[in-house]
Amino acid sequence: MEFISSTFTSYVALFPVTLAQSLILAFVVMGIMIPFRTLHFPDLTSEGAYPLGGCVCGMLIAAGVNPALAIIAALLCGFAAGCCTAFIHLRFRIHTLLAGILMMTMLYSINLRIMGKSNLSIFGTGSVFDWAPFVTPGFPASKIIIAGIIGAGVFLALNWFFKTERGTAMRAVGANPAMAEAQGISVWVSTIGGVGLASAFSATSGALMVQSQGFADVNMGLGILINGLAALMIGEAIVGKHSVFRQLLAPFVGAIIYYQLVSLCLAAGMPPPDLKLATGLFVLAMLALPSLKRGRGGAPAREKFRE
């Protein structure tokens, strides 16, 4: 009973902080979902775009730029990175995963060039979280309010966009590129625009996280991809993915629940290094579960390979 009581007390103390972080990191999950689900474009650029947004935002704020303008600049840089990944894939016929790895690798050097060093402190400078009404700046409540408002705006905007002609065209390219092209839809425009949009969200998340924690680091994106994928799997398992509304809701729901589970594990005493192993095993289980339910294990796959 003492263990349960202490765990619950620690979890309650961490809840506001992890809720604020989950709302910020939900944008990364959105950046993973759009190429993965909408475009069927498995992409790793998010792991490079996230620190890119953070480094750009941190450098601009340190130079005295308005925090909101710094986020916009980070968003545009992330969009450019995603567009480059899609262009590399389309122009040079390089696999999407390899194109993402190449861009992620190059962004590490670019991030170092942007900041001139591996990390940068911006403690004491202003942030968009200072603009939250009726709460004290710097407290988790201010971050929850601002991140929640931005998240709601993004959700509503994307829900509207994917029901427009351009949004439907992007979804058609993901469903069947050949058929979409036969209908006069530009596969290049939809793919580059969609992957760019996804990386823009990841960069926005990095910019918000830097303003939240007060420093930028070139290694801040390490492992963010697997965490985001785990959050996406949880969200889709809870709300589903069979409509635009549900698919857009899944990243936010999944991010909140995933990071609350992480918080609960830490409160229960799990060593932080073990979280990566637990996350990897969880994602593996979620990906393997549909196949196991259908009774398709490894043997049929090997038989197909022999054929």
mmCIF file of C-alpha atoms in Angstrom, residues 152-279:
data_model
loop_
_atom_site.group_PDB
_atom_site.id
_atom_site.type_symbol
_atom_site.label_atom_id
_atom_site.label_comp_id
_atom_site.label_asym_id
_atom_site.label_seq_id
_atom_site.Cartn_x
_atom_site.Cartn_y
_atom_site.Cartn_z
ATOM 1 C CA ALA A 152 -7.060 23.060 -31.208
ATOM 2 C CA GLY A 153 -6.378 25.552 -34.000
ATOM 3 C CA VAL A 154 -4.189 23.060 -35.861
ATOM 4 C CA PHE A 155 -6.764 20.296 -35.461
ATOM 5 C CA LEU A 156 -9.612 22.436 -36.813
ATOM 6 C CA ALA A 157 -7.496 23.777 -39.692
ATOM 7 C CA LEU A 158 -6.374 20.290 -40.782
ATOM 8 C CA ASN A 159 -9.873 18.864 -40.409
ATOM 9 C CA TRP A 160 -11.066 21.590 -42.793
ATOM 10 C CA PHE A 161 -8.106 21.250 -45.173
ATOM 11 C CA PHE A 162 -8.366 17.491 -45.695
ATOM 12 C CA LYS A 163 -11.985 17.929 -46.749
ATOM 13 C CA THR A 164 -11.133 20.514 -49.403
ATOM 14 C CA GLU A 165 -10.211 19.676 -52.990
ATOM 15 C CA ARG A 166 -6.468 19.957 -52.319
ATOM 16 C CA GLY A 167 -6.692 17.924 -49.137
ATOM 17 C CA THR A 168 -8.705 15.217 -50.872
ATOM 18 C CA ALA A 169 -6.137 15.168 -53.672
ATOM 19 C CA MET A 170 -3.352 14.636 -51.123
ATOM 20 C CA ARG A 171 -5.248 11.739 -49.566
ATOM 21 C CA ALA A 172 -5.853 10.281 -53.042
ATOM 22 C CA VAL A 173 -2.116 10.361 -53.787
ATOM 23 C CA GLY A 174 -1.487 8.421 -50.596
ATOM 24 C CA ALA A 175 -4.185 5.876 -51.410
ATOM 25 C CA ASN A 176 -3.253 5.260 -55.054
ATOM 26 C CA PRO A 177 -0.620 7.471 -56.743
ATOM 27 C CA ALA A 178 -1.159 5.980 -60.209
ATOM 28 C CA MET A 179 -4.907 6.508 -60.120
ATOM 29 C CA ALA A 180 -4.483 10.004 -58.674
ATOM 30 C CA GLU A 181 -2.105 10.950 -61.474
ATOM 31 C CA ALA A 182 -4.540 9.553 -64.028
ATOM 32 C CA GLN A 183 -7.165 11.932 -62.604
ATOM 33 C CA GLY A 184 -4.875 14.900 -63.211
ATOM 34 C CA ILE A 185 -3.538 15.240 -59.644
ATOM 35 C CA SER A 186 0.105 16.229 -59.324
ATOM 36 C CA VAL A 187 1.827 13.548 -57.266
ATOM 37 C CA TRP A 188 4.875 15.783 -56.844
ATOM 38 C CA VAL A 189 2.946 18.747 -55.462
ATOM 39 C CA SER A 190 0.875 16.649 -53.062
ATOM 40 C CA THR A 191 3.826 14.594 -51.820
ATOM 41 C CA ILE A 192 6.219 17.506 -51.373
ATOM 42 C CA GLY A 193 3.527 19.651 -49.786
ATOM 43 C CA GLY A 194 2.363 16.888 -47.442
ATOM 44 C CA VAL A 195 5.817 15.868 -46.240
ATOM 45 C CA GLY A 196 6.772 19.532 -45.883
ATOM 46 C CA LEU A 197 3.650 20.167 -43.801
ATOM 47 C CA ALA A 198 4.470 17.224 -41.547
ATOM 48 C CA SER A 199 8.026 18.417 -40.906
ATOM 49 C CA ALA A 200 6.691 21.918 -40.247
ATOM 50 C CA PHE A 201 4.622 20.510 -37.376
ATOM 51 C CA SER A 202 7.658 18.680 -35.986
ATOM 52 C CA ALA A 203 9.719 21.873 -36.140
ATOM 53 C CA THR A 204 6.902 23.793 -34.440
ATOM 54 C CA SER A 205 6.942 21.248 -31.631
ATOM 55 C CA GLY A 206 10.685 21.729 -31.245
ATOM 56 C CA ALA A 207 10.274 25.510 -31.112
ATOM 57 C CA LEU A 208 7.564 25.265 -28.456
ATOM 58 C CA MET A 209 9.608 22.803 -26.409
ATOM 59 C CA VAL A 210 12.648 25.095 -26.447
ATOM 60 C CA GLN A 211 10.528 27.987 -25.186
ATOM 61 C CA SER A 212 9.040 25.690 -22.554
ATOM 62 C CA GLN A 213 12.311 24.280 -21.191
ATOM 63 C CA GLY A 214 14.495 27.353 -21.747
ATOM 64 C CA PHE A 215 17.279 25.842 -23.842
ATOM 65 C CA ALA A 216 17.985 24.297 -27.228
ATOM 66 C CA ASP A 217 20.194 21.287 -27.928
ATOM 67 C CA VAL A 218 21.191 19.614 -31.178
ATOM 68 C CA ASN A 219 20.486 16.193 -29.616
ATOM 69 C CA MET A 220 17.013 17.068 -28.366
ATOM 70 C CA GLY A 221 15.389 14.988 -31.125
ATOM 71 C CA LEU A 222 17.130 11.743 -30.182
ATOM 72 C CA GLY A 223 14.473 9.035 -29.847
ATOM 73 C CA ILE A 224 11.562 11.394 -30.538
ATOM 74 C CA LEU A 225 10.504 9.329 -33.565
ATOM 75 C CA ILE A 226 9.930 6.092 -31.651
ATOM 76 C CA ASN A 227 8.133 7.990 -28.882
ATOM 77 C CA GLY A 228 5.893 9.661 -31.439
ATOM 78 C CA LEU A 229 5.163 6.367 -33.170
ATOM 79 C CA ALA A 230 4.224 4.774 -29.856
ATOM 80 C CA ALA A 231 1.887 7.681 -29.108
ATOM 81 C CA LEU A 232 0.316 7.367 -32.561
ATOM 82 C CA MET A 233 -0.288 3.632 -32.079
ATOM 83 C CA ILE A 234 -2.017 4.314 -28.751
ATOM 84 C CA GLY A 235 -4.156 7.086 -30.202
ATOM 85 C CA GLU A 236 -5.266 5.008 -33.173
ATOM 86 C CA ALA A 237 -6.070 2.055 -30.909
ATOM 87 C CA ILE A 238 -8.330 4.270 -28.786
ATOM 88 C CA VAL A 239 -10.071 6.609 -31.254
ATOM 89 C CA GLY A 240 -9.563 4.669 -34.507
ATOM 90 C CA LYS A 241 -8.365 5.875 -37.903
ATOM 91 C CA HIS A 242 -11.324 5.304 -40.215
ATOM 92 C CA SER A 243 -12.216 8.951 -40.741
ATOM 93 C CA VAL A 244 -10.374 12.245 -41.107
ATOM 94 C CA PHE A 245 -11.644 13.430 -37.736
ATOM 95 C CA ARG A 246 -10.495 10.301 -35.910
ATOM 96 C CA GLN A 247 -7.139 10.175 -37.669
ATOM 97 C CA LEU A 248 -6.382 13.784 -36.725
ATOM 98 C CA LEU A 249 -7.575 13.249 -33.162
ATOM 99 C CA ALA A 250 -5.375 10.182 -32.650
ATOM 100 C CA PRO A 251 -2.037 12.083 -32.342
ATOM 101 C CA PHE A 252 -3.345 14.342 -29.574
ATOM 102 C CA VAL A 253 -5.085 11.574 -27.618
ATOM 103 C CA GLY A 254 -2.131 9.226 -28.076
ATOM 104 C CA ALA A 255 0.455 11.808 -27.024
ATOM 105 C CA ILE A 256 -1.442 12.646 -23.834
ATOM 106 C CA ILE A 257 -1.931 9.003 -22.832
ATOM 107 C CA TYR A 258 1.573 7.883 -23.807
ATOM 108 C CA TYR A 259 3.353 10.548 -21.795
ATOM 109 C CA GLN A 260 1.042 9.926 -18.840
ATOM 110 C CA LEU A 261 2.086 6.270 -19.000
ATOM 111 C CA VAL A 262 5.734 7.362 -19.074
ATOM 112 C CA SER A 263 5.087 9.586 -16.086
ATOM 113 C CA LEU A 264 3.425 6.696 -14.242
ATOM 114 C CA CYS A 265 6.386 4.417 -14.965
ATOM 115 C CA LEU A 266 8.817 7.006 -13.640
ATOM 116 C CA ALA A 267 6.668 7.571 -10.560
ATOM 117 C CA ALA A 268 6.688 3.801 -9.960
ATOM 118 C CA GLY A 269 10.480 3.804 -9.959
ATOM 119 C CA MET A 270 11.349 2.546 -13.443
ATOM 120 C CA PRO A 271 14.920 3.635 -14.348
ATOM 121 C CA PRO A 272 14.815 6.241 -17.181
ATOM 122 C CA PRO A 273 17.232 4.217 -19.396
ATOM 123 C CA ASP A 274 14.676 1.384 -19.462
ATOM 124 C CA LEU A 275 11.985 3.616 -21.001
ATOM 125 C CA LYS A 276 13.461 3.277 -24.502
ATOM 126 C CA LEU A 277 13.381 -0.514 -24.268
ATOM 127 C CA ALA A 278 9.814 -0.465 -22.956
ATOM 128 C CA THR A 279 8.726 1.926 -25.722
#
